[in-house]
PDB file of C-alpha atoms in Angstrom:
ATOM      1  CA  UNK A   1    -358.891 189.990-130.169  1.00  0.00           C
ATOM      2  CA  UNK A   2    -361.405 187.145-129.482  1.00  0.00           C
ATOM      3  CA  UNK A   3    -360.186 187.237-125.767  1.00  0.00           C
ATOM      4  CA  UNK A   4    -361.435 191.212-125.986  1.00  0.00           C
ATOM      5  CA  UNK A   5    -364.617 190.595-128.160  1.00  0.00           C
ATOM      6  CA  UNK A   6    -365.732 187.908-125.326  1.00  0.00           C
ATOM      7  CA  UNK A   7    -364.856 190.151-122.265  1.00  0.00           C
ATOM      8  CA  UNK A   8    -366.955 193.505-123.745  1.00  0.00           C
ATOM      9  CA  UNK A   9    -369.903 190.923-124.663  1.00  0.00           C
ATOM     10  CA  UNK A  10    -369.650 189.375-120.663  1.00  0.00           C
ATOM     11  CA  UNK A  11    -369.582 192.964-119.231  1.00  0.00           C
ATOM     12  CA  UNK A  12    -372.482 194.162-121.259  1.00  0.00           C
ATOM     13  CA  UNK A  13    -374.584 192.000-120.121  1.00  0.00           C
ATOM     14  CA  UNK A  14    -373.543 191.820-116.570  1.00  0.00           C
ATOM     15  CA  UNK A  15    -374.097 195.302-116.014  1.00  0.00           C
ATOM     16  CA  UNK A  16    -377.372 195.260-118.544  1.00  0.00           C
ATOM     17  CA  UNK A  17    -378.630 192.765-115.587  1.00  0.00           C
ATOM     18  CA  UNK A  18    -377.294 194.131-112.527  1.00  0.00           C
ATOM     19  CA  UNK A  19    -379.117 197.481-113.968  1.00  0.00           C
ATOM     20  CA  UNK A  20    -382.527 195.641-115.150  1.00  0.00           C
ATOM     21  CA  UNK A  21    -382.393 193.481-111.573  1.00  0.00           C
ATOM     22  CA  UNK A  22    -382.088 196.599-109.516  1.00  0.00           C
ATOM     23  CA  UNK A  23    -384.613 198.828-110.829  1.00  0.00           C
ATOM     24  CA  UNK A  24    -387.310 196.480-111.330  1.00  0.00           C
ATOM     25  CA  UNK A  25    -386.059 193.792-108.795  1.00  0.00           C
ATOM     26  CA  UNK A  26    -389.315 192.254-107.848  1.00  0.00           C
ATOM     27  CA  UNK A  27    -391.502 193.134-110.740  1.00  0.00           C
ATOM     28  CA  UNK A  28    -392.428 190.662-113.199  1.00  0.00           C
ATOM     29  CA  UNK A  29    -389.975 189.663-115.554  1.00  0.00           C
ATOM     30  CA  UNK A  30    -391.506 186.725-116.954  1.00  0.00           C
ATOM     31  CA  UNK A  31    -395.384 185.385-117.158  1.00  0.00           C
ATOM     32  CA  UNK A  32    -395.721 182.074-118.552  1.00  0.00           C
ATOM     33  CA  UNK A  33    -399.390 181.085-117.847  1.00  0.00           C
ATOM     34  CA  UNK A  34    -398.879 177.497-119.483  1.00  0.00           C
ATOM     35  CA  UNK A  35    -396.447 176.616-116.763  1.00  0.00           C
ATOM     36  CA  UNK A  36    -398.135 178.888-114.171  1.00  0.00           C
ATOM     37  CA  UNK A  37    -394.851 180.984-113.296  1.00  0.00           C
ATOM     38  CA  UNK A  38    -393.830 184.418-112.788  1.00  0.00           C
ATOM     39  CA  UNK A  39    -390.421 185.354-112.366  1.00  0.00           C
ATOM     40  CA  UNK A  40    -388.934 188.824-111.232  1.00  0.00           C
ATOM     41  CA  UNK A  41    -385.958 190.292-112.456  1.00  0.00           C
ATOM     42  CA  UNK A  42    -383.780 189.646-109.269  1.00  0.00           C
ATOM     43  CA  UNK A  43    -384.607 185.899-109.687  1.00  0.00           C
ATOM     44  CA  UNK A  44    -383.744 185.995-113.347  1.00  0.00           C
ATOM     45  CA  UNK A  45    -380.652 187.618-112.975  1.00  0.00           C
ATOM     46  CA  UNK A  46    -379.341 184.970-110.425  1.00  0.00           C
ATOM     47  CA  UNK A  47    -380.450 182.100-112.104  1.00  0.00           C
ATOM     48  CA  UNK A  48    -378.806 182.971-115.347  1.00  0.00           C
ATOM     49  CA  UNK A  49    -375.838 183.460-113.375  1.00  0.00           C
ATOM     50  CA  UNK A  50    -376.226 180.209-111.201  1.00  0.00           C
ATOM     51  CA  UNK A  51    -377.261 178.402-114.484  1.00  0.00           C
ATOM     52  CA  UNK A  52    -373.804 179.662-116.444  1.00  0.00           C
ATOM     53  CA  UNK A  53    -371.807 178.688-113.004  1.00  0.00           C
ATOM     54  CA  UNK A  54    -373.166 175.111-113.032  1.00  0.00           C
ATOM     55  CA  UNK A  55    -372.196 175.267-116.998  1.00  0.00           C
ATOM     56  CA  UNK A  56    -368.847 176.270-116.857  1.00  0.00           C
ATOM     57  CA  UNK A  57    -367.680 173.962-113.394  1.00  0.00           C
ATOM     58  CA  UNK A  58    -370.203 170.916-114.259  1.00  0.00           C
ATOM     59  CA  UNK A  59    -370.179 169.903-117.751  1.00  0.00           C
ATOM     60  CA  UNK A  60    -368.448 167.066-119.524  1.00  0.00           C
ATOM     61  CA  UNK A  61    -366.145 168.855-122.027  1.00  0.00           C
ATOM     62  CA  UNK A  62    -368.745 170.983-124.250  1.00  0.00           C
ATOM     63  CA  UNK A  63    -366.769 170.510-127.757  1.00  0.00           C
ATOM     64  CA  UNK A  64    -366.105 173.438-129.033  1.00  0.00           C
ATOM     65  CA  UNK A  65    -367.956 175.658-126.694  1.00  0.00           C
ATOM     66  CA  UNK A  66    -370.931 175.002-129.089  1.00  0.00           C
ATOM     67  CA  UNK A  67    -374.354 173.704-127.620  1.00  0.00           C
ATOM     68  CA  UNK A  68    -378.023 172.985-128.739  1.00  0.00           C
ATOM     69  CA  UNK A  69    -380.771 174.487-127.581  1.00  0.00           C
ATOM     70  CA  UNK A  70    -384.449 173.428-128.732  1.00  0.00           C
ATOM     71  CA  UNK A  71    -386.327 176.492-128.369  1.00  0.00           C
ATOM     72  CA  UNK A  72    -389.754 176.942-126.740  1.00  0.00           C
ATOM     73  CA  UNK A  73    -391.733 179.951-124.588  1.00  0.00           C
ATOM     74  CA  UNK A  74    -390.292 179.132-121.507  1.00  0.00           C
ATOM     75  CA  UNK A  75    -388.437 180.550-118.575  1.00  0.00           C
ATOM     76  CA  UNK A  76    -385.801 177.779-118.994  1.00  0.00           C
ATOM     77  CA  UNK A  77    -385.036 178.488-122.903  1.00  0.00           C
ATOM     78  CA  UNK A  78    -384.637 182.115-121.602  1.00  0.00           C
ATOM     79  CA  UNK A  79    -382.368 181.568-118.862  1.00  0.00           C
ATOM     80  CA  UNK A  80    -380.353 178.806-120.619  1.00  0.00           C
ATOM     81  CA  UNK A  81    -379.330 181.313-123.918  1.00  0.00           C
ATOM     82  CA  UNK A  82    -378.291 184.199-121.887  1.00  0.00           C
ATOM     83  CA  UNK A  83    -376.090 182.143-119.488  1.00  0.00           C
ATOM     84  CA  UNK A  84    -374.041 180.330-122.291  1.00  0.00           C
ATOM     85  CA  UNK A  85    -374.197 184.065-124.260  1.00  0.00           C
ATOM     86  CA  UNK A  86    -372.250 184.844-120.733  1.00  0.00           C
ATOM     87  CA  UNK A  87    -370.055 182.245-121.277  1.00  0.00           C
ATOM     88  CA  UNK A  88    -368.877 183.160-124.345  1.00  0.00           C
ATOM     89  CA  UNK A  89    -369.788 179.751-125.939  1.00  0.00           C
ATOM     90  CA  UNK A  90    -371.865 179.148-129.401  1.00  0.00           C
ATOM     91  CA  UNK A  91    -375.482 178.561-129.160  1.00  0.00           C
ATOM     92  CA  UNK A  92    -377.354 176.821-131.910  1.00  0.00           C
ATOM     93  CA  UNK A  93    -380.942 177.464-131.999  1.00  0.00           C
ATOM     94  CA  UNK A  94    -383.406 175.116-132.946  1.00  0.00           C
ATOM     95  CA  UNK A  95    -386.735 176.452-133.809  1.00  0.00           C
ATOM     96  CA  UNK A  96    -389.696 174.173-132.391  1.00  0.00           C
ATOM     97  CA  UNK A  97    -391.465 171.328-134.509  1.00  0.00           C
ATOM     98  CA  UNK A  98    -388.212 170.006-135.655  1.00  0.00           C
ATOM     99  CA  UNK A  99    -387.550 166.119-136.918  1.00  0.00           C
ATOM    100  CA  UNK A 100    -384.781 163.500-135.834  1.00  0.00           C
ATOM    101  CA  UNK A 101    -383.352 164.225-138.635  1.00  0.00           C
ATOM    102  CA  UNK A 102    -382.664 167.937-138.050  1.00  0.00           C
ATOM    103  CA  UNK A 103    -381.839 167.810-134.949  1.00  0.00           C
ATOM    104  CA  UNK A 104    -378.901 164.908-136.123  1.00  0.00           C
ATOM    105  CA  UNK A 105    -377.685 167.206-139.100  1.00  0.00           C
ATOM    106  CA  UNK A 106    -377.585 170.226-136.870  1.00  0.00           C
ATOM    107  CA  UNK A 107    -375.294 168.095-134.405  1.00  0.00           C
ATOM    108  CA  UNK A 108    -373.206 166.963-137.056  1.00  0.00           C
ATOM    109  CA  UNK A 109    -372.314 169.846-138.964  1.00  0.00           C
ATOM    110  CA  UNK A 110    -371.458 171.889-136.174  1.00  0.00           C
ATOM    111  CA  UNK A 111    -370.163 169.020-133.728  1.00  0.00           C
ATOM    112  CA  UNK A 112    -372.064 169.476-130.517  1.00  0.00           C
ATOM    113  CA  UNK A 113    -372.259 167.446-127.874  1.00  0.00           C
ATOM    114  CA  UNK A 114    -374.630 169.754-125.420  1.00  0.00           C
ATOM    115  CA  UNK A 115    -378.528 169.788-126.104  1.00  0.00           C
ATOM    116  CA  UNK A 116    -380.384 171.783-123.804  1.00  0.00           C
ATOM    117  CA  UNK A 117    -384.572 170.114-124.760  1.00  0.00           C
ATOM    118  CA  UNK A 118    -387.802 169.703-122.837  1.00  0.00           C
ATOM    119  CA  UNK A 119    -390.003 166.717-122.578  1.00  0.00           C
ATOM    120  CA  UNK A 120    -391.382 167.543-126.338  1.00  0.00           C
ATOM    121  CA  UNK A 121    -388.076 166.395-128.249  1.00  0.00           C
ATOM    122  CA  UNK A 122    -386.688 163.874-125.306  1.00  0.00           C
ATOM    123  CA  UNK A 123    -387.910 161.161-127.569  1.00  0.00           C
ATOM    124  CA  UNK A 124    -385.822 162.444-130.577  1.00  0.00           C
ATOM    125  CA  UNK A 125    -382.713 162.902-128.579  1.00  0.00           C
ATOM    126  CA  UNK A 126    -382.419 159.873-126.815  1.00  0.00           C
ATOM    127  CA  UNK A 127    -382.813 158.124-130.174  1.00  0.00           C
ATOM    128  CA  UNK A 128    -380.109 160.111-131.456  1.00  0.00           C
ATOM    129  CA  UNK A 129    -378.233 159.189-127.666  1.00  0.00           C
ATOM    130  CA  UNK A 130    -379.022 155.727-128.590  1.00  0.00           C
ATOM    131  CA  UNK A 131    -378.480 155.412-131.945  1.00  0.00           C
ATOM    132  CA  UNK A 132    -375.063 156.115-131.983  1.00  0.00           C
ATOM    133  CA  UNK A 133    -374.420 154.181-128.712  1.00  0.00           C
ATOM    134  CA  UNK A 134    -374.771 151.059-130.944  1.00  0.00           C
ATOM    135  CA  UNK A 135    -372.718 152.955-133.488  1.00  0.00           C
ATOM    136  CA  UNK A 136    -368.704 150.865-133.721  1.00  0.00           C
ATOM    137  CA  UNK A 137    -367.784 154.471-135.246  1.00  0.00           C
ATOM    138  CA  UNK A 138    -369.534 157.109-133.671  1.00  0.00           C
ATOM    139  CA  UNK A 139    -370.657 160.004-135.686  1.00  0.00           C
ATOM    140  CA  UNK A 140    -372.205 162.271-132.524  1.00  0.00           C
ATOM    141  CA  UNK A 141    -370.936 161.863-128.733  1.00  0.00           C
ATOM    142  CA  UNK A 142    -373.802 163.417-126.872  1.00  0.00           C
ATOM    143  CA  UNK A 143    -372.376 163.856-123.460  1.00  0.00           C
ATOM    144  CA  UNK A 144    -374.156 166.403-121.915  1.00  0.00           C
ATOM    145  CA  UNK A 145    -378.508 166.335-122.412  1.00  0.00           C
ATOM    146  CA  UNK A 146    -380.155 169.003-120.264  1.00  0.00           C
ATOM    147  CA  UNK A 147    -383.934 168.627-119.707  1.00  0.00           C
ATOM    148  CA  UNK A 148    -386.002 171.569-118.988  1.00  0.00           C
ATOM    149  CA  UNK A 149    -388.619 169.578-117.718  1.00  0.00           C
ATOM    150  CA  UNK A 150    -386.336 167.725-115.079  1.00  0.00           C
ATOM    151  CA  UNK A 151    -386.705 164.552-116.421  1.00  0.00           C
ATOM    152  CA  UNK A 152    -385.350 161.487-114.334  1.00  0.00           C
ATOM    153  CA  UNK A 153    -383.779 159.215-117.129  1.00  0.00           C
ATOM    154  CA  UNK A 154    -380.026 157.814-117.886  1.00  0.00           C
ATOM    155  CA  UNK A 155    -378.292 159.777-119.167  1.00  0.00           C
ATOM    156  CA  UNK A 156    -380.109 162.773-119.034  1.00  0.00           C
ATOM    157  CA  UNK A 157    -379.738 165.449-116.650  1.00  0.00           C
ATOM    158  CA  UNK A 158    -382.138 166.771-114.774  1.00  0.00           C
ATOM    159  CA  UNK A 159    -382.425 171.086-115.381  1.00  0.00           C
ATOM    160  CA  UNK A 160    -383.453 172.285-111.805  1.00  0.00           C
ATOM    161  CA  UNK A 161    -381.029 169.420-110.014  1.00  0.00           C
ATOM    162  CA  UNK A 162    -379.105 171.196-112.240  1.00  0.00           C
ATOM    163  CA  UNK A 163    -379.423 174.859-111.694  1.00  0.00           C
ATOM    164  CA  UNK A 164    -379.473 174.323-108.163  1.00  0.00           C
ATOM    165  CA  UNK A 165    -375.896 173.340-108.380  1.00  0.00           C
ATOM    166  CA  UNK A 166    -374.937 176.417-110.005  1.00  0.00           C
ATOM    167  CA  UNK A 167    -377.293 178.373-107.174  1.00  0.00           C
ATOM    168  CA  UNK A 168    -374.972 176.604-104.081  1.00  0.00           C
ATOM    169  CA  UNK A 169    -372.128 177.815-106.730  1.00  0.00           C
ATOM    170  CA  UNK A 170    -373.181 181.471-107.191  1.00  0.00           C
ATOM    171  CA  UNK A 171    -373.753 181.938-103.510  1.00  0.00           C
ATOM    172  CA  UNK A 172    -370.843 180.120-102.064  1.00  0.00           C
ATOM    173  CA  UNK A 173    -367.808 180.444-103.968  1.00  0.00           C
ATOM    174  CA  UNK A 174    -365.914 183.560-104.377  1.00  0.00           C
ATOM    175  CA  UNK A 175    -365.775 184.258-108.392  1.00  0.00           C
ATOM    176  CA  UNK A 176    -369.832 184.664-108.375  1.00  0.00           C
ATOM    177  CA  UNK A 177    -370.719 185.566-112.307  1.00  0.00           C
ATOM    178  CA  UNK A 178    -372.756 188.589-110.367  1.00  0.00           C
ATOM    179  CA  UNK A 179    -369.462 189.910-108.856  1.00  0.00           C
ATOM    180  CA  UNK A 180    -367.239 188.597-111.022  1.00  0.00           C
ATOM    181  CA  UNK A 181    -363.337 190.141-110.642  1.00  0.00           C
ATOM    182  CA  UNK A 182    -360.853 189.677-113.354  1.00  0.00           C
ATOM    183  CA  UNK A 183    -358.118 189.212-110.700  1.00  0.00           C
ATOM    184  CA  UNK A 184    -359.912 185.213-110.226  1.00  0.00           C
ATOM    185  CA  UNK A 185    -359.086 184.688-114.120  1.00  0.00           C
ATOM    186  CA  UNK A 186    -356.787 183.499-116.022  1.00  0.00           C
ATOM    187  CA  UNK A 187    -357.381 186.529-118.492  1.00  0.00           C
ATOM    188  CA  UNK A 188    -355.771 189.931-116.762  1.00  0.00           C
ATOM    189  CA  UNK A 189    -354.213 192.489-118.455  1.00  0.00           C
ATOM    190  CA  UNK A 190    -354.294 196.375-118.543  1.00  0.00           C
ATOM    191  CA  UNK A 191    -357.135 196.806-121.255  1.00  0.00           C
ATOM    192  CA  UNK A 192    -358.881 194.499-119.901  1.00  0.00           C
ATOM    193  CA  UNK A 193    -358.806 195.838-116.252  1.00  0.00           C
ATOM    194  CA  UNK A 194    -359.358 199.359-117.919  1.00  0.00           C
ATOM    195  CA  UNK A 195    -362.910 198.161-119.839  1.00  0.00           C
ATOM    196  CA  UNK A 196    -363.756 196.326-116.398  1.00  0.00           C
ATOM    197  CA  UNK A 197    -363.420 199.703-114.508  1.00  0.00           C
ATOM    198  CA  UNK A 198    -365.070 201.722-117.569  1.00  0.00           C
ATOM    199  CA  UNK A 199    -368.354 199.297-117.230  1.00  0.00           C
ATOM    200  CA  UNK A 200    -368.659 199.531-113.578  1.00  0.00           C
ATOM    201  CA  UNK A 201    -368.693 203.477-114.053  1.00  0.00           C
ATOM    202  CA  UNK A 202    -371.297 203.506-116.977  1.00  0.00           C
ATOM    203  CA  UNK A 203    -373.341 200.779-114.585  1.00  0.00           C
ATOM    204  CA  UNK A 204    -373.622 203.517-111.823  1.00  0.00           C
ATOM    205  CA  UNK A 205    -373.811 206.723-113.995  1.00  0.00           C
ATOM    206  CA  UNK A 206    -377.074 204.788-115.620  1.00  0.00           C
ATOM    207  CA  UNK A 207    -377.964 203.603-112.352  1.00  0.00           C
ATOM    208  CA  UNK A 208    -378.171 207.535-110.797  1.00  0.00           C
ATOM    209  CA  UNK A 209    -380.782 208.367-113.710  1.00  0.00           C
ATOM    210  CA  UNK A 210    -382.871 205.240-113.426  1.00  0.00           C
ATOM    211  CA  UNK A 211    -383.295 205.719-110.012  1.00  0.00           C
TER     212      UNK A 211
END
């Protein structure tokens, strides 16, 4: 039933962008005048795809399919929830202005080992990274730390180094998250096959009106 639940949620949303991406494919999606970007919805839809590529072939073991993400008003908080929501894997939010100490309870109580941050909280998680480094029994394992702001610092990786993994992905290898068939997975059965076929026929039905 999970299995089902995930594969209606990844469909949704693929053909919620692929709609969204091809009507208003190089209006403005995003304006964020602090960082001086705008973003159209063609660019958003492949990076969230590129971005969920690079999360599912790059990183270390993501326990539980749970990760961290610190939120802030920013392209890359945006991008980074909808890919793992495409992945099917938990995301714990964070709201902004948070202490060491939330950040290490929120880790702890639902055992993550993926924080997705920007410059703002680096200093709180690579005390945390630290910390338990020095730790003989470690209480968090923080293997994978994802900075927005492409920060160049063991052990953190840098977001748009990142990313542009997942873009050489997307466009190069044959199960892109844009055209996605459930023949390349592991997961293929009649119901499933039948909902894949049902949401490419709702995608162009919508797709005759919007146009």
């Amino acid at each position: 039933m999970e299995v089902l639940l995930y594969w209606i949620v990844f469909l949704i949303l693929r053909v919620f962008l692929h709609i969204i991406a091809g009507k208003y494919k190089y209006q403005n999606a995003f304006c964020f005048q602090e960082h001086q970007r705008k973003i159209n919805y063609f660019n958003y839809k492949f990076d969230v795809f590129s971005l969920a590529k690079a999360i599912k072939n790059k990183l270390y073991n993501i326990s539980k399919n749970r990760v961290l993400i610190i939120s802030e008003p920013r392209y890359e908080f945006l991008t980074t929830c909808l890919s793992n929501f495409i992945l099917g894997n938990t995301v714990i939010i964070i709201t902004s202005n948070v202490t060491k100490k939330m950040v290490e309870k929120t880790l702890l109580k639902y055992n993550i080992n993926t924080v997705f941050f920007s410059n703002t909280y680096k200093d709180i998680v690579l005390s945390l990274y630290k910390k338990n480094n020095n730790e003989k029994k470690k209480s968090i394992v923080l293997t994978n730390l994802i900075n927005f702001d492409s920060l160049n610092q063991y052990p953190i990786i840098k977001y748009e180094k990142f990313l542009n993994i997942g873009r050489y992905l997307e466009n190069y290898s044959l199960d892109t998250f844009s055209n996605l068939p459930l023949e390349h997975n592991a997961i293929n059965n009649t119901k499933i096959n039948k909902l894949n076929i049902l949401f490419e026929n709702i995608s162009s039905f919508l797709n005759k009106f919007i146009n």
